[in-house]
Amino acid sequence: MERIQAIGNHLLAPSDSYSSELKTSEVRGKESNKEFSIDYYQFSDLLTPKEREIREKAKDFVKNNLDLDQLNKYYEKAEFPFFLLDKLKKLGWVGANIKDYGCPGMGAGELGMVALELSKTSTDLSTFYCILLNISMLPIFYCGSEQQKQHYLPKMASMDMIGAFALTEPEAGSDASGLKCSATKVPGGWRLNGEKRWIGNAPIADVLIVWARNSDTKKIHGFIVEPSKHKGVTIEKMENKIALRSVQNGHIYLRDCFVPDEQQLPLAKDFQTGPGKCLFLTRIVAAWIALGVASNAYEKCLEYVKQRKQFGQPLASFQLVQERLTRMLGNLQGMTLMCLRISQLFDQGKLTYGQVGLLKAHVSLKGREIVSLSRELLGGNGIASDFGGVARNFVDMEAIYTFEGTYDVNSLITGREITGISAFK
């Protein structure tokens, strides 16, 4: 009985030392909020000097060139902010991990720093610059001839030519094996027939990387198509999107489009050696973008609940609010560590399909939870575009959760790797 009473006294009446520790913790918390509101475990210490340099440069670009109110106007009109292209060109980061041909030869973590910082302000711009431009260049680098590389890559790296990666079809999204777009061999080249849908950059692209099924072998081949030169290509801008509205997605119609032999990617023999090879890096970048979007939502939410008062006190003083903030912060730490480690594995040539699948699936899932909780804590203001971009974060995360492989498909890719059993064809 005495022991129980002693425990009770200890719990109900904290000692002076405990109170002192608590106050010290509160002070440290106030100090750390300024610098570590997101990077709570100080993962920045793990960055390479080059990653730090690129991150600071990306931060400066965002600070000096991106105005959220201005970008919101383009977002609402579903228009791309073309006035930023010249400024983006000067950064010199297009081409990502490609070496030579006017490309920067960046590591995955370095590109991740760019995606992270851009996506805190504009998911659209980060998707355009870090995914869409790069994924249209990777097939030429991995699967193209030397002549194709020399001709296209320098122009695409300088953004004098805009590319688009045309894989998804109206009836083939997650099931890439269901591609119906056909490539029929004819004298001097190929005839392409079919449709592509949800193709980012398509309405503004100078170059399309079209993936089609060989009518004879049924294997997937890649082709470099220039809409302005190759007849039989029609592109319609997709309207009525609620997420990533400034990204220009298109529906492509190919009707007896003749493509010369020299426009075929010679090393793309099937899905694994063609489009599949390009998805490693873009799924990593998609995870970094999800981290950036979730980070902004959390930061703006934290600022809001510390200032917003209800029932005579800040929202941040309520237990349920602090629990949600802590849950979001924990998610962010896990997401950050996964992004950093998977980027390292990619650069070391050790990454597997299952590992990158788990990254994309888990980070987008946790990011989805973070933006949902952030929007919730902002109450009615969480659906207004002028509260730090949280509303945009909320809807844009839905797109991130789906593109570059859905949550379910990426989970099954990992499941196949860890069990040795494929749950899908």
Tab-separated table of C-alpha atoms in Angstrom:
chain	number	residue	atom	x	y	z
A	1	MET	CA	0.000	0.000	0.000
A	2	GLU	CA	2.845	2.382	0.838
A	3	ARG	CA	4.456	1.625	-2.537
A	4	ILE	CA	1.210	2.386	-4.368
A	5	GLN	CA	0.840	5.645	-2.435
A	6	ALA	CA	4.418	6.599	-3.268
A	7	ILE	CA	3.858	5.940	-6.960
A	8	GLY	CA	0.654	7.964	-6.833
A	9	ASN	CA	2.380	10.891	-5.173
A	10	HIS	CA	5.136	10.752	-7.784
A	11	LEU	CA	2.701	10.785	-10.687
A	12	LEU	CA	0.352	13.393	-9.282
A	13	ALA	CA	2.971	15.776	-7.919
A	14	PRO	CA	5.986	16.091	-10.262
A	15	SER	CA	9.241	16.940	-8.577
A	16	ASP	CA	10.988	20.253	-9.005
A	17	SER	CA	13.657	18.566	-11.098
A	18	TYR	CA	11.006	17.106	-13.396
A	19	SER	CA	9.327	20.510	-13.731
A	20	SER	CA	12.695	22.077	-14.460
A	21	GLU	CA	13.413	19.484	-17.147
A	22	LEU	CA	9.992	20.081	-18.649
A	23	LYS	CA	10.540	23.843	-18.771
A	24	THR	CA	13.969	23.330	-20.314
A	25	SER	CA	12.416	21.036	-22.885
A	26	GLU	CA	9.792	23.661	-23.671
A	27	VAL	CA	12.488	26.280	-24.209
A	28	ARG	CA	14.470	23.950	-26.443
A	29	GLY	CA	11.292	23.171	-28.308
A	30	LYS	CA	10.665	26.845	-28.978
A	31	GLU	CA	14.212	27.255	-30.210
A	32	SER	CA	14.181	24.128	-32.349
A	33	ASN	CA	10.886	25.069	-33.982
A	34	LYS	CA	12.746	27.758	-35.902
A	35	GLU	CA	15.135	25.339	-37.586
A	36	PHE	CA	13.894	21.819	-37.044
A	37	SER	CA	10.135	22.022	-37.469
A	38	ILE	CA	10.514	19.376	-40.201
A	39	ASP	CA	14.040	18.000	-39.830
A	40	TYR	CA	13.465	17.013	-36.204
A	41	TYR	CA	16.157	14.317	-36.218
A	42	GLN	CA	18.604	16.613	-38.037
A	43	PHE	CA	18.941	14.467	-41.141
A	44	SER	CA	20.558	17.480	-42.798
A	45	ASP	CA	23.761	16.386	-41.078
A	46	LEU	CA	23.738	13.302	-43.327
A	47	LEU	CA	23.727	15.268	-46.577
A	48	THR	CA	26.822	15.404	-48.746
A	49	PRO	CA	28.437	18.807	-49.371
A	50	LYS	CA	27.077	18.736	-52.926
A	51	GLU	CA	23.552	17.954	-51.720
A	52	ARG	CA	23.739	20.855	-49.254
A	53	GLU	CA	24.979	23.177	-51.978
A	54	ILE	CA	22.191	22.213	-54.375
A	55	ARG	CA	19.563	22.450	-51.653
A	56	GLU	CA	20.623	25.994	-50.775
A	57	LYS	CA	20.630	26.976	-54.429
A	58	ALA	CA	17.141	25.504	-54.842
A	59	LYS	CA	15.940	27.374	-51.745
A	60	ASP	CA	17.303	30.633	-53.140
A	61	PHE	CA	15.569	30.006	-56.452
A	62	VAL	CA	12.245	29.426	-54.714
A	63	LYS	CA	12.662	32.473	-52.479
A	64	ASN	CA	13.603	34.816	-55.315
A	65	ASN	CA	11.402	33.546	-58.137
A	66	LEU	CA	8.312	31.708	-56.907
A	67	ASP	CA	5.368	33.682	-55.592
A	68	LEU	CA	2.575	31.487	-54.239
A	69	ASP	CA	-0.182	33.994	-54.960
A	70	GLN	CA	1.004	34.350	-58.545
A	71	LEU	CA	1.289	30.587	-59.025
A	72	ASN	CA	-2.199	30.131	-57.572
A	73	LYS	CA	-3.613	32.201	-60.432
A	74	TYR	CA	-2.020	29.876	-62.991
A	75	TYR	CA	-3.178	26.893	-60.974
A	76	GLU	CA	-6.778	28.097	-60.912
A	77	LYS	CA	-6.727	28.673	-64.686
A	78	ALA	CA	-4.962	25.324	-65.288
A	79	GLU	CA	-2.201	27.131	-67.153
A	80	PHE	CA	1.537	26.551	-67.032
A	81	PRO	CA	3.726	29.493	-65.879
A	82	PHE	CA	5.853	29.681	-69.018
A	83	PHE	CA	7.444	32.911	-67.810
A	84	LEU	CA	9.557	30.779	-65.448
A	85	LEU	CA	11.165	28.656	-68.186
A	86	ASP	CA	14.108	30.989	-68.804
A	87	LYS	CA	14.845	31.102	-65.079
A	88	LEU	CA	14.629	27.314	-64.820
A	89	LYS	CA	17.016	26.940	-67.748
A	90	LYS	CA	19.700	28.858	-65.853
A	91	LEU	CA	19.659	26.321	-63.004
A	92	GLY	CA	21.196	23.706	-65.312
A	93	TRP	CA	19.786	20.648	-63.560
A	94	VAL	CA	17.793	19.066	-66.392
A	95	GLY	CA	19.139	15.649	-67.313
A	96	ALA	CA	19.528	14.561	-63.709
A	97	ASN	CA	21.880	11.567	-63.485
A	98	ILE	CA	22.889	11.661	-67.165
A	99	LYS	CA	26.575	12.409	-67.651
A	100	ASP	CA	27.791	14.444	-70.629
A	101	TYR	CA	25.535	15.660	-73.463
A	102	GLY	CA	25.103	18.924	-71.571
A	103	CYS	CA	23.604	17.163	-68.551
A	104	PRO	CA	24.660	17.668	-64.908
A	105	GLY	CA	25.328	14.052	-63.871
A	106	MET	CA	23.552	14.534	-60.546
A	107	GLY	CA	23.082	11.908	-57.877
A	108	ALA	CA	19.561	10.882	-56.913
A	109	GLY	CA	19.890	12.673	-53.580
A	110	GLU	CA	20.990	15.867	-55.314
A	111	LEU	CA	17.987	15.771	-57.635
A	112	GLY	CA	15.904	14.976	-54.568
A	113	MET	CA	16.991	18.240	-52.953
A	114	VAL	CA	15.679	20.142	-55.969
A	115	ALA	CA	12.384	18.238	-55.966
A	116	LEU	CA	12.002	18.729	-52.213
A	117	GLU	CA	12.449	22.485	-52.245
A	118	LEU	CA	10.443	23.204	-55.405
A	119	SER	CA	7.501	21.078	-54.288
A	120	LYS	CA	7.163	22.980	-51.008
A	121	THR	CA	5.858	25.885	-53.078
A	122	SER	CA	4.746	24.303	-56.362
A	123	THR	CA	4.079	20.609	-56.892
A	124	ASP	CA	3.372	21.385	-60.551
A	125	LEU	CA	6.744	23.005	-61.165
A	126	SER	CA	8.605	20.277	-59.302
A	127	THR	CA	6.790	17.569	-61.276
A	128	PHE	CA	7.530	19.333	-64.561
A	129	TYR	CA	11.183	20.057	-63.837
A	130	CYS	CA	12.247	17.002	-61.858
A	131	ILE	CA	10.119	14.198	-63.339
A	132	LEU	CA	8.632	15.041	-66.729
A	133	LEU	CA	11.723	16.591	-68.313
A	134	ASN	CA	14.005	13.850	-67.005
A	135	ILE	CA	11.839	10.809	-67.722
A	136	SER	CA	11.643	11.836	-71.378
A	137	MET	CA	15.448	11.976	-71.592
A	138	LEU	CA	16.284	8.747	-69.778
A	139	PRO	CA	15.007	6.428	-72.565
A	140	ILE	CA	17.276	8.155	-75.064
A	141	PHE	CA	20.229	7.891	-72.690
A	142	TYR	CA	19.587	4.276	-71.658
A	143	CYS	CA	18.215	2.883	-74.921
A	144	GLY	CA	19.188	5.258	-77.713
A	145	SER	CA	21.947	5.226	-80.298
A	146	GLU	CA	24.905	7.556	-79.993
A	147	GLN	CA	23.506	9.616	-82.845
A	148	GLN	CA	20.173	9.982	-81.033
A	149	LYS	CA	21.923	10.997	-77.822
A	150	GLN	CA	24.040	13.611	-79.577
A	151	HIS	CA	21.054	15.047	-81.412
A	152	TYR	CA	18.425	15.189	-78.675
A	153	LEU	CA	19.963	15.216	-75.199
A	154	PRO	CA	21.831	18.565	-75.358
A	155	LYS	CA	18.715	20.318	-76.691
A	156	MET	CA	16.520	18.723	-74.039
A	157	ALA	CA	19.026	19.501	-71.269
A	158	SER	CA	18.977	23.180	-72.247
A	159	MET	CA	15.159	23.023	-72.418
A	160	ASP	CA	15.224	24.106	-76.054
A	161	MET	CA	13.231	20.936	-76.661
A	162	ILE	CA	10.549	19.770	-74.216
A	163	GLY	CA	9.966	16.037	-73.925
A	164	ALA	CA	7.112	13.769	-72.867
A	165	PHE	CA	7.114	10.084	-71.847
A	166	ALA	CA	4.135	8.418	-73.566
A	167	LEU	CA	3.466	5.094	-71.827
A	168	THR	CA	0.011	5.195	-70.189
A	169	GLU	CA	-3.056	4.429	-72.309
A	170	PRO	CA	-6.825	4.793	-71.792
A	171	GLU	CA	-7.081	1.093	-70.919
A	172	ALA	CA	-3.552	0.509	-69.626
A	173	GLY	CA	-2.472	2.435	-66.542
A	174	SER	CA	-1.096	0.271	-63.758
A	175	ASP	CA	-1.182	-2.719	-66.125
A	176	ALA	CA	1.601	-1.651	-68.477
A	177	SER	CA	1.577	-5.170	-69.951
A	178	GLY	CA	-1.813	-4.320	-71.434
A	179	LEU	CA	-0.460	-1.762	-73.920
A	180	LYS	CA	-2.467	-1.780	-77.139
A	181	CYS	CA	-0.624	0.914	-79.069
A	182	SER	CA	0.917	-0.999	-81.975
A	183	ALA	CA	4.104	-0.659	-83.991
A	184	THR	CA	3.992	-2.377	-87.377
A	185	LYS	CA	7.178	-2.785	-89.404
A	186	VAL	CA	7.027	-1.284	-92.881
A	187	PRO	CA	9.773	-0.499	-95.415
A	188	GLY	CA	12.043	2.189	-93.971
A	189	GLY	CA	10.386	2.410	-90.593
A	190	TRP	CA	7.307	1.737	-88.466
A	191	ARG	CA	3.649	2.674	-88.410
A	192	LEU	CA	2.254	3.550	-84.997
A	193	ASN	CA	-1.434	3.241	-84.159
A	194	GLY	CA	-3.155	3.740	-80.833
A	195	GLU	CA	-3.791	6.218	-78.037
A	196	LYS	CA	-1.890	7.513	-75.027
A	197	ARG	CA	-3.512	9.246	-72.066
A	198	TRP	CA	-2.402	11.238	-69.015
A	199	ILE	CA	0.879	12.090	-70.721
A	200	GLY	CA	2.540	14.950	-68.844
A	201	ASN	CA	3.895	17.744	-71.078
A	202	ALA	CA	2.244	16.231	-74.178
A	203	PRO	CA	0.424	19.428	-75.262
A	204	ILE	CA	3.657	21.436	-75.132
A	205	ALA	CA	6.147	18.727	-76.147
A	206	ASP	CA	8.610	18.885	-79.020
A	207	VAL	CA	9.580	15.251	-78.482
A	208	LEU	CA	7.428	12.269	-77.536
A	209	ILE	CA	8.912	8.984	-76.336
A	210	VAL	CA	6.207	6.586	-77.501
A	211	TRP	CA	6.086	3.025	-76.208
A	212	ALA	CA	4.278	0.603	-78.507
A	213	ARG	CA	3.879	-3.138	-78.944
A	214	ASN	CA	5.566	-4.807	-81.916
A	215	SER	CA	2.732	-6.326	-83.957
A	216	ASP	CA	4.830	-9.411	-84.730
A	217	THR	CA	6.849	-10.155	-81.577
A	218	LYS	CA	4.434	-8.511	-79.098
A	219	LYS	CA	7.447	-6.946	-77.364
A	220	ILE	CA	7.457	-3.313	-76.204
A	221	HIS	CA	9.576	-0.956	-78.319
A	222	GLY	CA	10.364	2.736	-77.941
A	223	PHE	CA	10.201	5.449	-80.594
A	224	ILE	CA	11.209	9.107	-80.722
A	225	VAL	CA	8.320	11.016	-82.268
A	226	GLU	CA	8.347	14.711	-83.112
A	227	PRO	CA	4.723	15.897	-83.444
A	228	SER	CA	5.710	18.793	-85.699
A	229	LYS	CA	7.492	16.492	-88.161
A	230	HIS	CA	5.708	13.152	-88.035
A	231	LYS	CA	2.236	13.096	-89.542
A	232	GLY	CA	-0.562	11.197	-87.876
A	233	VAL	CA	-0.094	12.653	-84.375
A	234	THR	CA	-2.918	14.559	-82.676
A	235	ILE	CA	-2.659	15.835	-79.098
A	236	GLU	CA	-5.523	17.142	-76.988
A	237	LYS	CA	-5.013	18.881	-73.671
A	238	MET	CA	-6.828	17.145	-70.823
A	239	GLU	CA	-9.204	19.413	-68.956
A	240	ASN	CA	-11.119	19.320	-65.668
A	241	LYS	CA	-8.320	18.087	-63.398
A	242	ILE	CA	-8.574	18.958	-59.715
A	243	ALA	CA	-4.897	18.251	-58.930
A	244	LEU	CA	-1.611	19.329	-60.533
A	245	ARG	CA	-3.679	21.717	-62.606
A	246	SER	CA	-0.717	23.597	-64.072
A	247	VAL	CA	0.882	20.400	-65.358
A	248	GLN	CA	-0.168	20.022	-68.980
A	249	ASN	CA	-1.447	16.471	-69.464
A	250	GLY	CA	-2.496	15.298	-72.886
A	251	HIS	CA	-4.373	12.605	-74.771
A	252	ILE	CA	-2.361	11.476	-77.807
A	253	TYR	CA	-3.898	9.926	-80.916
A	254	LEU	CA	-1.591	8.035	-83.296
A	255	ARG	CA	-3.156	7.265	-86.671
A	256	ASP	CA	-0.826	5.533	-89.138
A	257	CYS	CA	2.012	7.659	-87.807
A	258	PHE	CA	5.124	6.758	-89.821
A	259	VAL	CA	8.374	6.820	-87.857
A	260	PRO	CA	11.696	6.187	-89.666
A	261	ASP	CA	13.929	3.344	-88.487
A	262	GLU	CA	16.468	5.817	-87.120
A	263	GLN	CA	13.833	7.065	-84.653
A	264	GLN	CA	13.461	3.686	-82.953
A	265	LEU	CA	15.345	3.244	-79.658
A	266	PRO	CA	17.633	0.302	-80.540
A	267	LEU	CA	18.322	-0.962	-77.008
A	268	ALA	CA	14.689	-1.027	-75.856
A	269	LYS	CA	13.863	-4.688	-76.503
A	270	ASP	CA	11.009	-5.141	-73.996
A	271	PHE	CA	9.413	-3.522	-70.944
A	272	GLN	CA	12.320	-4.233	-68.593
A	273	THR	CA	14.999	-2.848	-70.915
A	274	GLY	CA	12.760	0.011	-72.024
A	275	PRO	CA	10.271	1.937	-69.885
A	276	GLY	CA	10.851	-0.182	-66.778
A	277	LYS	CA	14.477	0.899	-66.624
A	278	CYS	CA	13.454	4.548	-66.451
A	279	LEU	CA	11.010	4.203	-63.559
A	280	PHE	CA	13.639	3.708	-60.837
A	281	LEU	CA	14.718	7.341	-60.743
A	282	THR	CA	11.304	8.875	-61.354
A	283	ARG	CA	9.734	6.916	-58.487
A	284	ILE	CA	12.503	8.139	-56.201
A	285	VAL	CA	11.864	11.712	-57.298
A	286	ALA	CA	8.113	11.232	-56.817
A	287	ALA	CA	8.843	10.264	-53.204
A	288	TRP	CA	10.960	13.387	-52.694
A	289	ILE	CA	8.119	15.478	-54.123
A	290	ALA	CA	5.677	13.819	-51.726
A	291	LEU	CA	8.058	14.679	-48.887
A	292	GLY	CA	8.213	18.317	-49.986
A	293	VAL	CA	4.439	18.612	-50.269
A	294	ALA	CA	3.911	16.985	-46.874
A	295	SER	CA	6.634	19.150	-45.317
A	296	ASN	CA	4.974	22.347	-46.447
A	297	ALA	CA	1.572	21.178	-45.203
A	298	TYR	CA	3.043	20.335	-41.801
A	299	GLU	CA	4.992	23.588	-41.488
A	300	LYS	CA	2.023	25.753	-42.415
A	301	CYS	CA	-0.234	23.739	-40.119
A	302	LEU	CA	2.191	24.127	-37.210
A	303	GLU	CA	2.349	27.891	-37.727
A	304	TYR	CA	-1.427	28.083	-37.931
A	305	VAL	CA	-2.291	26.129	-34.779
A	306	LYS	CA	0.212	28.150	-32.725
A	307	GLN	CA	-1.484	31.392	-33.770
A	308	ARG	CA	-5.135	30.409	-34.134
A	309	LYS	CA	-7.096	30.689	-30.882
A	310	GLN	CA	-10.281	28.871	-29.936
A	311	PHE	CA	-11.902	28.794	-26.493
A	312	GLY	CA	-9.436	31.444	-25.412
A	313	GLN	CA	-6.218	29.555	-26.134
A	314	PRO	CA	-4.054	28.506	-29.113
A	315	LEU	CA	-5.121	25.350	-30.916
A	316	ALA	CA	-1.597	24.052	-30.326
A	317	SER	CA	-2.310	23.851	-26.588
A	318	PHE	CA	-4.911	21.100	-27.019
A	319	GLN	CA	-3.868	17.489	-26.506
A	320	LEU	CA	-5.510	16.131	-29.660
A	321	VAL	CA	-3.792	18.767	-31.767
A	322	GLN	CA	-0.378	17.969	-30.294
A	323	GLU	CA	-0.949	14.254	-30.924
A	324	ARG	CA	-1.680	14.952	-34.588
A	325	LEU	CA	1.343	17.218	-34.914
A	326	THR	CA	3.554	14.542	-33.387
A	327	ARG	CA	2.117	11.863	-35.662
A	328	MET	CA	2.784	14.013	-38.720
A	329	LEU	CA	6.304	14.804	-37.545
A	330	GLY	CA	7.045	11.118	-37.016
A	331	ASN	CA	5.826	10.340	-40.514
A	332	LEU	CA	8.082	13.041	-41.931
A	333	GLN	CA	11.167	11.632	-40.198
A	334	GLY	CA	10.513	8.162	-41.596
A	335	MET	CA	9.806	9.514	-45.073
A	336	THR	CA	13.019	11.541	-45.038
A	337	LEU	CA	15.190	8.619	-44.001
A	338	MET	CA	13.680	6.378	-46.689
A	339	CYS	CA	14.224	8.999	-49.399
A	340	LEU	CA	17.841	9.529	-48.375
A	341	ARG	CA	18.707	5.836	-48.159
A	342	ILE	CA	16.996	4.804	-51.386
A	343	SER	CA	18.763	7.656	-53.187
A	344	GLN	CA	22.075	6.291	-51.928
A	345	LEU	CA	21.232	2.763	-53.075
A	346	PHE	CA	20.324	4.063	-56.529
A	347	ASP	CA	23.624	5.913	-56.881
A	348	GLN	CA	25.483	2.793	-55.713
A	349	GLY	CA	23.714	0.603	-58.265
A	350	LYS	CA	22.207	-1.598	-55.539
A	351	LEU	CA	18.533	-0.637	-55.778
A	352	THR	CA	15.885	-3.264	-56.538
A	353	TYR	CA	12.371	-2.887	-57.963
A	354	GLY	CA	10.919	-3.940	-54.627
A	355	GLN	CA	12.901	-1.386	-52.654
A	356	VAL	CA	11.890	1.547	-54.837
A	357	GLY	CA	8.319	0.245	-54.910
A	358	LEU	CA	8.180	0.290	-51.107
A	359	LEU	CA	9.579	3.823	-51.070
A	360	LYS	CA	6.977	5.221	-53.453
A	361	ALA	CA	4.114	3.323	-51.803
A	362	HIS	CA	4.975	4.122	-48.185
A	363	VAL	CA	6.022	7.743	-48.626
A	364	SER	CA	2.948	8.639	-50.672
A	365	LEU	CA	0.699	6.861	-48.151
A	366	LYS	CA	2.186	8.694	-45.166
A	367	GLY	CA	2.272	11.938	-47.104
A	368	ARG	CA	-1.416	11.510	-47.795
A	369	GLU	CA	-2.056	11.190	-44.066
A	370	ILE	CA	-0.013	14.306	-43.301
A	371	VAL	CA	-1.790	16.574	-45.770
A	372	SER	CA	-5.153	15.225	-44.622
A	373	LEU	CA	-4.405	15.985	-40.974
A	374	SER	CA	-3.002	19.403	-41.872
A	375	ARG	CA	-6.109	20.310	-43.814
A	376	GLU	CA	-8.239	19.053	-40.919
A	377	LEU	CA	-6.425	21.163	-38.331
A	378	LEU	CA	-6.913	24.282	-40.439
A	379	GLY	CA	-10.662	23.729	-40.292
A	380	GLY	CA	-12.594	25.630	-42.931
A	381	ASN	CA	-9.443	27.523	-43.887
A	382	GLY	CA	-7.977	24.212	-44.994
A	383	ILE	CA	-9.915	24.373	-48.244
A	384	ALA	CA	-8.887	27.940	-49.105
A	385	SER	CA	-5.946	28.437	-51.464
A	386	ASP	CA	-4.554	31.419	-49.558
A	387	PHE	CA	-3.519	29.575	-46.395
A	388	GLY	CA	0.037	28.584	-47.229
A	389	GLY	CA	-0.858	26.168	-49.994
A	390	VAL	CA	-2.275	23.480	-47.682
A	391	ALA	CA	-5.419	23.063	-49.795
A	392	ARG	CA	-3.276	22.543	-52.890
A	393	ASN	CA	-1.061	20.153	-50.965
A	394	PHE	CA	-4.171	18.170	-50.070
A	395	VAL	CA	-5.397	17.684	-53.650
A	396	ASP	CA	-1.945	17.403	-55.248
A	397	MET	CA	-1.005	14.542	-52.939
A	398	GLU	CA	-3.853	12.545	-54.483
A	399	ALA	CA	-2.078	12.774	-57.826
A	400	ILE	CA	1.281	11.837	-56.293
A	401	TYR	CA	-0.338	8.858	-54.578
A	402	THR	CA	-1.364	7.602	-58.025
A	403	PHE	CA	1.303	8.592	-60.556
A	404	GLU	CA	4.605	6.771	-61.053
A	405	GLY	CA	2.890	3.571	-59.962
A	406	THR	CA	-0.130	3.470	-57.668
A	407	TYR	CA	0.168	2.557	-54.003
A	408	ASP	CA	-1.278	-0.908	-54.644
A	409	VAL	CA	0.914	-1.740	-57.627
A	410	ASN	CA	4.113	-0.609	-55.910
A	411	SER	CA	3.127	-2.608	-52.823
A	412	LEU	CA	2.635	-5.716	-54.951
A	413	ILE	CA	6.015	-5.228	-56.604
A	414	THR	CA	7.587	-5.248	-53.145
A	415	GLY	CA	5.395	-8.164	-52.100
A	416	ARG	CA	6.591	-10.195	-55.064
A	417	GLU	CA	10.202	-9.497	-54.174
A	418	ILE	CA	9.926	-10.461	-50.499
A	419	THR	CA	7.749	-13.563	-51.010
A	420	GLY	CA	8.941	-14.788	-54.376
A	421	ILE	CA	5.280	-15.018	-55.405
A	422	SER	CA	3.688	-12.674	-57.918
A	423	ALA	CA	0.174	-11.559	-56.984
A	424	PHE	CA	-0.296	-9.982	-60.411
A	425	LYS	CA	0.731	-10.918	-63.932
